[in-house]
Amino acid sequence: MRKIGILSDTHGYWDEKYLTYFEACDEIWHAGDIGSTEVAERLAAFRPLHAVCGNCDGGDLRRMYGEKLRRRCEEADILMTHIGGYPGKYAPQIKQSLFSNPPQLFISGHSHILKVQFDPTLNLLHINPGAAGLTGWQKVRTLVRLTVDGKQFKDLEVIEMPLHG
């Protein structure tokens, strides 16, 4: 059983609350637009970090992280990318991968819209953790925590943080 903290779209913004909310987590997953190597390094120093680069991430972050990450956590198959869309409207650049070999959990960011949705067509759980940074139009910053137990995802929590303070 592994407790996972998921975030996206920090856009270079660091908040000490990330460490508070992810204290009980075994790993942190960042779904892109990290924004600075400092944010990635601080997260990685706290817990093992698995991340993808986003469309706003520059050269250093692109050298550190790929555009897609496919891995196993416990017994679950996970696919993470930054621009992924959501069930019924997957992004063209990821659609082929999803339909040819669906993961059990698909994570993407980019939209700054928190979304947790089951896709019955592909039998997968989709999570977009929303935006944890200040850049963008969102009114609240969000993080997600969940537990991966074998092939099951449970105890999913959404954490809301104000834009300022």
Coordinates of N, CA and C in Angstrom, one line a residue:
M1 N 0.8 -1.2 0.0 CA 0.0 0.0 0.0 C 0.9 1.2 0.0
R2 N 0.6 2.2 -0.9 CA 1.4 3.4 -1.0 C 0.4 4.6 -1.1
K3 N 0.8 5.6 -0.3 CA 0.0 6.8 -0.2 C 0.7 7.8 -1.2
I4 N 0.0 8.4 -2.1 CA 0.5 9.2 -3.2 C -0.1 10.6 -3.1
G5 N 0.8 11.6 -3.2 CA 0.4 13.0 -3.4 C 0.5 13.4 -4.8
I6 N -0.5 14.0 -5.4 CA -0.5 14.4 -6.8 C -0.8 15.9 -6.9
L7 N 0.0 16.5 -7.8 CA -0.2 17.9 -8.1 C 0.2 18.2 -9.5
S8 N -0.1 19.4 -9.9 CA 0.2 19.9 -11.3 C 0.2 21.4 -11.3
D9 N 0.8 21.9 -12.4 CA 0.7 23.3 -12.7 C 1.1 24.2 -11.5
T10 N 2.3 23.9 -10.9 CA 2.9 24.8 -9.9 C 3.5 26.1 -10.5
H11 N 3.9 26.0 -11.8 CA 4.4 27.1 -12.5 C 5.5 27.9 -11.7
G12 N 6.4 27.1 -11.1 CA 7.5 27.7 -10.3 C 7.1 28.2 -8.9
Y13 N 5.9 28.1 -8.5 CA 5.5 28.6 -7.2 C 5.7 27.5 -6.2
W14 N 6.4 27.9 -5.1 CA 6.6 27.0 -4.0 C 5.8 27.4 -2.8
D15 N 5.1 26.4 -2.2 CA 4.3 26.6 -1.0 C 4.7 25.6 0.0
E16 N 5.1 26.0 1.2 CA 5.5 25.0 2.2 C 4.3 24.1 2.6
K17 N 3.1 24.5 2.3 CA 1.9 23.6 2.5 C 2.0 22.3 1.7
Y18 N 2.7 22.3 0.6 CA 2.9 21.1 -0.1 C 3.5 20.0 0.8
L19 N 4.5 20.4 1.6 CA 5.1 19.4 2.5 C 4.2 19.0 3.6
T20 N 3.4 19.9 4.1 CA 2.4 19.6 5.1 C 1.4 18.6 4.6
Y21 N 0.8 18.9 3.5 CA -0.3 18.0 2.9 C 0.3 16.7 2.4
F22 N 1.5 16.6 2.1 CA 2.1 15.4 1.6 C 3.0 14.7 2.6
E23 N 2.9 15.1 3.8 CA 3.7 14.5 4.9 C 3.4 13.0 5.0
A24 N 2.2 12.6 4.9 CA 1.8 11.2 5.1 C 2.1 10.4 3.8
C25 N 2.5 11.0 2.7 CA 2.6 10.3 1.4 C 4.0 9.6 1.3
D26 N 4.0 8.5 0.6 CA 5.2 7.8 0.3 C 5.9 8.3 -1.0
E27 N 5.1 8.9 -1.9 CA 5.6 9.4 -3.2 C 4.8 10.7 -3.6
I28 N 5.4 11.5 -4.4 CA 4.8 12.7 -5.0 C 4.8 12.5 -6.5
W29 N 3.7 12.8 -7.1 CA 3.6 12.7 -8.6 C 3.2 14.1 -9.1
H30 N 4.0 14.7 -10.0 CA 3.7 16.0 -10.6 C 3.4 15.9 -12.0
A31 N 2.2 16.3 -12.4 CA 1.7 16.2 -13.8 C 2.1 17.4 -14.7
G32 N 3.2 18.0 -14.5 CA 3.7 18.9 -15.4 C 3.4 20.4 -15.2
D33 N 4.1 21.3 -15.9 CA 4.2 22.7 -15.7 C 4.7 22.9 -14.3
I34 N 5.9 22.3 -14.0 CA 6.5 22.4 -12.8 C 7.0 23.9 -12.6
G35 N 7.6 24.4 -13.6 CA 8.0 25.8 -13.7 C 9.4 26.1 -13.3
S36 N 10.0 25.3 -12.4 CA 11.4 25.6 -12.0 C 12.0 24.3 -11.5
T37 N 13.3 24.2 -11.7 CA 14.0 23.1 -11.2 C 14.0 23.1 -9.6
E38 N 13.9 24.3 -9.1 CA 13.9 24.4 -7.6 C 12.7 23.7 -7.0
V39 N 11.5 23.9 -7.6 CA 10.3 23.2 -7.1 C 10.5 21.7 -7.2
A40 N 11.0 21.2 -8.4 CA 11.2 19.8 -8.5 C 12.2 19.3 -7.5
E41 N 13.3 20.0 -7.3 CA 14.3 19.5 -6.4 C 13.8 19.5 -4.9
R42 N 13.0 20.5 -4.6 CA 12.5 20.6 -3.2 C 11.5 19.4 -2.9
L43 N 10.6 19.2 -3.9 CA 9.7 18.0 -3.8 C 10.5 16.7 -3.7
A44 N 11.5 16.6 -4.6 CA 12.3 15.3 -4.6 C 13.1 15.1 -3.4
A45 N 13.5 16.2 -2.7 CA 14.2 16.1 -1.5 C 13.3 15.6 -0.3
F46 N 12.0 15.9 -0.5 CA 11.1 15.5 0.6 C 10.6 14.1 0.5
R47 N 10.2 13.7 -0.8 CA 9.7 12.4 -1.0 C 10.1 12.0 -2.5
P48 N 10.2 10.7 -2.8 CA 10.5 10.3 -4.2 C 9.5 11.0 -5.1
L49 N 10.0 11.6 -6.1 CA 9.2 12.4 -7.1 C 9.2 11.7 -8.4
H50 N 8.0 11.5 -9.0 CA 7.8 11.1 -10.3 C 7.0 12.2 -11.1
A51 N 7.6 12.7 -12.2 CA 7.0 13.8 -12.8 C 7.1 13.8 -14.3
V52 N 6.4 14.6 -15.0 CA 6.5 14.8 -16.4 C 6.6 16.3 -16.7
C53 N 7.2 16.7 -17.8 CA 7.3 18.1 -18.1 C 6.0 18.5 -18.8
G54 N 5.8 19.8 -18.6 CA 4.6 20.4 -19.3 C 5.0 21.3 -20.4
N55 N 4.0 21.9 -21.0 CA 4.2 22.7 -22.2 C 4.9 24.0 -21.8
C56 N 4.9 24.4 -20.5 CA 5.6 25.7 -20.1 C 6.9 25.4 -19.5
D57 N 7.3 24.1 -19.4 CA 8.6 23.8 -18.7 C 9.7 23.9 -19.7
G58 N 10.8 24.5 -19.3 CA 12.0 24.8 -20.1 C 12.9 23.6 -20.2
G59 N 14.1 23.9 -20.8 CA 15.1 22.9 -21.1 C 15.6 22.1 -20.0
D60 N 15.9 22.7 -18.8 CA 16.4 21.9 -17.7 C 15.3 20.9 -17.2
L61 N 14.1 21.3 -17.1 CA 13.0 20.4 -16.7 C 12.8 19.3 -17.8
R62 N 12.9 19.7 -19.0 CA 12.7 18.7 -20.1 C 13.8 17.7 -20.1
R63 N 15.0 18.1 -19.7 CA 16.1 17.1 -19.6 C 15.9 16.2 -18.4
M64 N 15.2 16.7 -17.3 CA 15.0 15.9 -16.1 C 13.8 14.9 -16.3
Y65 N 12.8 15.3 -17.0 CA 11.5 14.6 -17.1 C 11.0 14.5 -18.5
G66 N 10.4 13.4 -18.8 CA 9.9 13.2 -20.2 C 8.5 13.8 -20.3
E67 N 7.9 13.7 -21.4 CA 6.5 14.2 -21.7 C 5.5 13.1 -21.2
K68 N 5.9 11.9 -21.1 CA 5.0 10.8 -20.6 C 5.7 10.0 -19.6
L69 N 5.0 9.5 -18.7 CA 5.6 8.5 -17.7 C 4.6 7.4 -17.6
R70 N 5.1 6.2 -17.9 CA 4.4 4.9 -17.7 C 5.1 4.1 -16.6
R71 N 4.4 3.8 -15.6 CA 5.1 3.0 -14.5 C 4.1 2.2 -13.7
R72 N 4.6 1.3 -12.9 CA 3.7 0.6 -12.0 C 3.9 1.1 -10.6
C73 N 2.8 1.2 -9.9 CA 2.8 1.5 -8.5 C 2.0 0.4 -7.8
E74 N 2.6 -0.3 -6.9 CA 2.0 -1.5 -6.4 C 1.8 -2.4 -7.6
E75 N 0.5 -2.9 -7.8 CA 0.2 -3.7 -9.0 C -0.5 -2.9 -10.1
A76 N -0.6 -1.6 -9.9 CA -1.4 -0.8 -10.8 C -0.5 -0.2 -11.9
D77 N -1.1 -0.1 -13.1 CA -0.4 0.5 -14.3 C -0.9 1.9 -14.3
I78 N 0.1 2.8 -14.3 CA -0.1 4.3 -14.3 C 0.5 4.9 -15.5
L79 N -0.3 5.9 -16.1 CA 0.2 6.7 -17.2 C 0.0 8.1 -16.8
M80 N 1.0 9.0 -16.9 CA 0.9 10.4 -16.6 C 1.5 11.2 -17.7
T81 N 0.8 12.3 -18.1 CA 1.3 13.2 -19.1 C 0.7 14.6 -18.7
H82 N 1.2 15.6 -19.3 CA 0.7 17.0 -18.9 C -0.6 17.3 -19.7
I83 N -0.6 17.3 -21.0 CA -1.8 17.6 -21.8 C -2.4 16.2 -22.2
G84 N -3.5 15.9 -21.5 CA -4.1 14.6 -21.7 C -5.6 14.6 -22.0
G85 N -6.2 15.7 -21.7 CA -7.7 15.8 -21.8 C -8.3 14.9 -20.7
Y86 N -9.5 14.4 -21.0 CA -10.3 13.7 -20.0 C -11.2 12.7 -20.8
P87 N -11.8 11.8 -20.0 CA -12.7 10.8 -20.7 C -13.7 11.4 -21.7
G88 N -13.7 10.9 -22.9 CA -14.6 11.5 -23.9 C -13.9 12.6 -24.7
K89 N -12.9 13.2 -24.2 CA -12.2 14.3 -24.9 C -10.7 14.2 -24.6
Y90 N -10.1 13.0 -24.9 CA -8.7 12.9 -24.7 C -7.9 13.6 -25.8
A91 N -6.7 14.2 -25.4 CA -5.9 14.9 -26.3 C -5.3 14.0 -27.4
P92 N -5.3 14.5 -28.6 CA -4.8 13.7 -29.7 C -3.5 13.0 -29.5
Q93 N -2.5 13.7 -28.8 CA -1.2 13.2 -28.7 C -1.1 12.0 -27.7
I94 N -2.2 11.7 -26.9 CA -2.1 10.6 -26.0 C -3.2 9.6 -26.3
K95 N -4.1 9.9 -27.1 CA -5.3 9.1 -27.4 C -4.9 7.7 -27.8
Q96 N -3.9 7.6 -28.7 CA -3.5 6.3 -29.3 C -2.9 5.4 -28.1
S97 N -2.1 6.0 -27.3 CA -1.5 5.2 -26.2 C -2.6 4.7 -25.2
L98 N -3.6 5.6 -25.0 CA -4.7 5.2 -24.0 C -5.5 4.1 -24.6
F99 N -5.9 4.2 -25.9 CA -6.8 3.2 -26.5 C -6.1 1.9 -26.8
S100 N -4.8 1.9 -27.2 CA -4.1 0.7 -27.5 C -3.6 -0.1 -26.3
N101 N -3.4 0.6 -25.2 CA -2.9 -0.1 -24.0 C -3.4 0.7 -22.8
P102 N -4.6 0.7 -22.4 CA -5.1 1.5 -21.3 C -4.5 1.2 -20.0
P103 N -4.1 2.2 -19.3 CA -3.6 2.0 -17.9 C -4.8 1.9 -17.0
Q104 N -4.5 1.7 -15.7 CA -5.6 1.6 -14.8 C -5.9 3.0 -14.2
L105 N -4.8 3.9 -14.2 CA -4.9 5.2 -13.7 C -4.2 6.1 -14.7
F106 N -4.9 7.2 -15.2 CA -4.4 8.1 -16.1 C -4.4 9.5 -15.4
I107 N -3.3 10.1 -15.4 CA -3.1 11.4 -14.7 C -2.7 12.5 -15.7
S108 N -3.3 13.6 -15.7 CA -2.9 14.7 -16.6 C -3.2 16.0 -15.9
G109 N -2.5 17.1 -16.3 CA -2.7 18.4 -15.7 C -3.2 19.4 -16.8
H110 N -2.6 20.5 -16.9 CA -2.7 21.5 -18.0 C -4.0 22.4 -17.9
S111 N -5.1 21.8 -17.7 CA -6.4 22.6 -17.7 C -6.6 23.5 -16.5
H112 N -5.9 23.2 -15.4 CA -6.1 23.9 -14.1 C -7.5 23.6 -13.5
I113 N -8.1 22.6 -14.1 CA -9.5 22.2 -13.6 C -9.4 20.8 -12.9
L114 N -9.7 20.8 -11.7 CA -9.7 19.6 -10.9 C -10.7 18.6 -11.5
K115 N -10.4 17.4 -11.8 CA -11.3 16.5 -12.3 C -10.9 15.1 -11.9
V116 N -11.8 14.3 -11.3 CA -11.6 12.9 -11.0 C -12.8 12.2 -11.6
Q117 N -12.5 11.3 -12.6 CA -13.6 10.7 -13.4 C -13.2 9.3 -13.8
F118 N -14.2 8.4 -13.7 CA -13.9 7.1 -14.2 C -14.4 7.0 -15.6
D119 N -13.5 6.3 -16.4 CA -13.8 6.1 -17.8 C -14.3 4.7 -18.0
P120 N -15.6 4.4 -18.2 CA -16.0 3.0 -18.3 C -15.6 2.4 -19.7
T121 N -15.4 3.2 -20.7 CA -15.0 2.7 -22.0 C -13.6 2.1 -21.9
L122 N -12.7 2.7 -21.2 CA -11.3 2.2 -21.1 C -11.0 1.5 -19.7
N123 N -12.0 1.6 -18.8 CA -12.0 1.0 -17.5 C -10.8 1.5 -16.7
L124 N -10.7 2.9 -16.7 CA -9.6 3.5 -16.0 C -10.1 4.7 -15.2
L125 N -9.3 5.1 -14.2 CA -9.6 6.3 -13.4 C -8.8 7.4 -14.0
H126 N -9.4 8.5 -14.2 CA -8.7 9.7 -14.7 C -8.6 10.7 -13.6
I127 N -7.5 11.3 -13.3 CA -7.3 12.4 -12.3 C -6.6 13.5 -12.9
N128 N -7.1 14.7 -12.9 CA -6.4 16.0 -13.1 C -6.5 16.7 -11.8
P129 N -5.3 16.8 -11.1 CA -5.3 17.4 -9.8 C -5.5 18.9 -9.8
G130 N -5.8 19.5 -10.9 CA -6.0 21.0 -10.9 C -4.7 21.7 -10.9
A131 N -4.7 22.9 -10.4 CA -3.5 23.7 -10.3 C -3.1 24.0 -8.9
A132 N -1.8 23.8 -8.6 CA -1.3 24.0 -7.2 C -0.6 25.3 -7.1
G133 N -0.3 26.0 -8.3 CA 0.4 27.3 -8.3 C -0.5 28.4 -8.4
L134 N 0.1 29.6 -8.6 CA -0.7 30.9 -8.6 C -1.1 31.3 -10.0
T135 N -0.3 30.8 -11.0 CA -0.5 31.3 -12.4 C -1.7 30.6 -13.0
G136 N -2.6 31.4 -13.6 CA -3.8 30.8 -14.2 C -5.0 31.5 -13.7
W137 N -6.1 31.0 -14.1 CA -7.4 31.7 -13.8 C -8.2 31.0 -12.7
Q138 N -7.6 29.9 -12.1 CA -8.3 29.2 -11.0 C -8.5 30.1 -9.8
K139 N -9.6 29.8 -9.1 CA -10.0 30.6 -7.9 C -9.5 29.9 -6.7
V140 N -9.1 28.6 -6.8 CA -8.6 27.9 -5.6 C -7.6 26.9 -6.2
R141 N -6.5 26.7 -5.4 CA -5.5 25.8 -5.7 C -5.8 24.4 -5.2
T142 N -5.5 23.4 -5.9 CA -5.8 22.0 -5.5 C -4.7 21.0 -5.6
L143 N -4.8 20.1 -4.7 CA -3.9 18.9 -4.6 C -4.8 17.7 -4.5
V144 N -4.2 16.5 -4.8 CA -4.9 15.3 -4.6 C -4.1 14.3 -3.8
R145 N -4.6 13.5 -2.9 CA -4.0 12.4 -2.3 C -4.8 11.2 -2.5
L146 N -4.2 10.0 -2.7 CA -4.9 8.8 -2.8 C -4.0 7.7 -2.3
T147 N -4.6 6.5 -2.1 CA -3.8 5.3 -1.7 C -3.9 4.3 -2.8
V148 N -2.8 3.8 -3.2 CA -2.7 2.7 -4.2 C -2.5 1.4 -3.4
D149 N -3.5 0.5 -3.4 CA -3.4 -0.7 -2.7 C -3.6 -1.9 -3.7
G150 N -2.5 -2.5 -4.1 CA -2.5 -3.5 -5.1 C -2.9 -2.9 -6.4
K151 N -4.1 -3.2 -7.0 CA -4.6 -2.6 -8.2 C -5.7 -1.6 -7.9
Q152 N -6.0 -1.4 -6.6 CA -7.1 -0.5 -6.2 C -6.6 0.9 -5.8
F153 N -7.5 1.8 -6.1 CA -7.3 3.2 -5.7 C -8.3 3.6 -4.7
K154 N -7.9 4.0 -3.5 CA -8.9 4.3 -2.5 C -8.5 5.5 -1.7
D155 N -9.4 5.9 -0.8 CA -9.1 7.1 0.1 C -8.7 8.3 -0.6
L156 N -9.3 8.6 -1.8 CA -8.9 9.8 -2.5 C -9.4 11.0 -1.8
E157 N -8.5 12.0 -1.7 CA -8.8 13.2 -1.0 C -8.5 14.4 -1.9
V158 N -9.3 15.4 -2.0 CA -9.0 16.7 -2.6 C -8.7 17.7 -1.6
I159 N -7.6 18.4 -1.8 CA -7.2 19.4 -0.8 C -7.3 20.7 -1.5
E160 N -8.0 21.7 -1.0 CA -8.2 23.0 -1.5 C -7.3 24.0 -0.7
M161 N -6.6 24.9 -1.4 CA -5.8 25.9 -0.8 C -6.2 27.2 -1.4
P162 N -6.3 28.3 -0.6 CA -6.7 29.6 -1.2 C -5.5 30.1 -2.1
L163 N -5.9 31.0 -3.0 CA -4.9 31.5 -3.9 C -3.8 32.3 -3.2
H164 N -4.2 33.0 -2.1 CA -3.2 33.8 -1.4 C -3.4 33.4 0.1
G165 N -2.3 33.1 0.7 CA -2.3 32.9 2.2 C -2.4 31.5 2.5

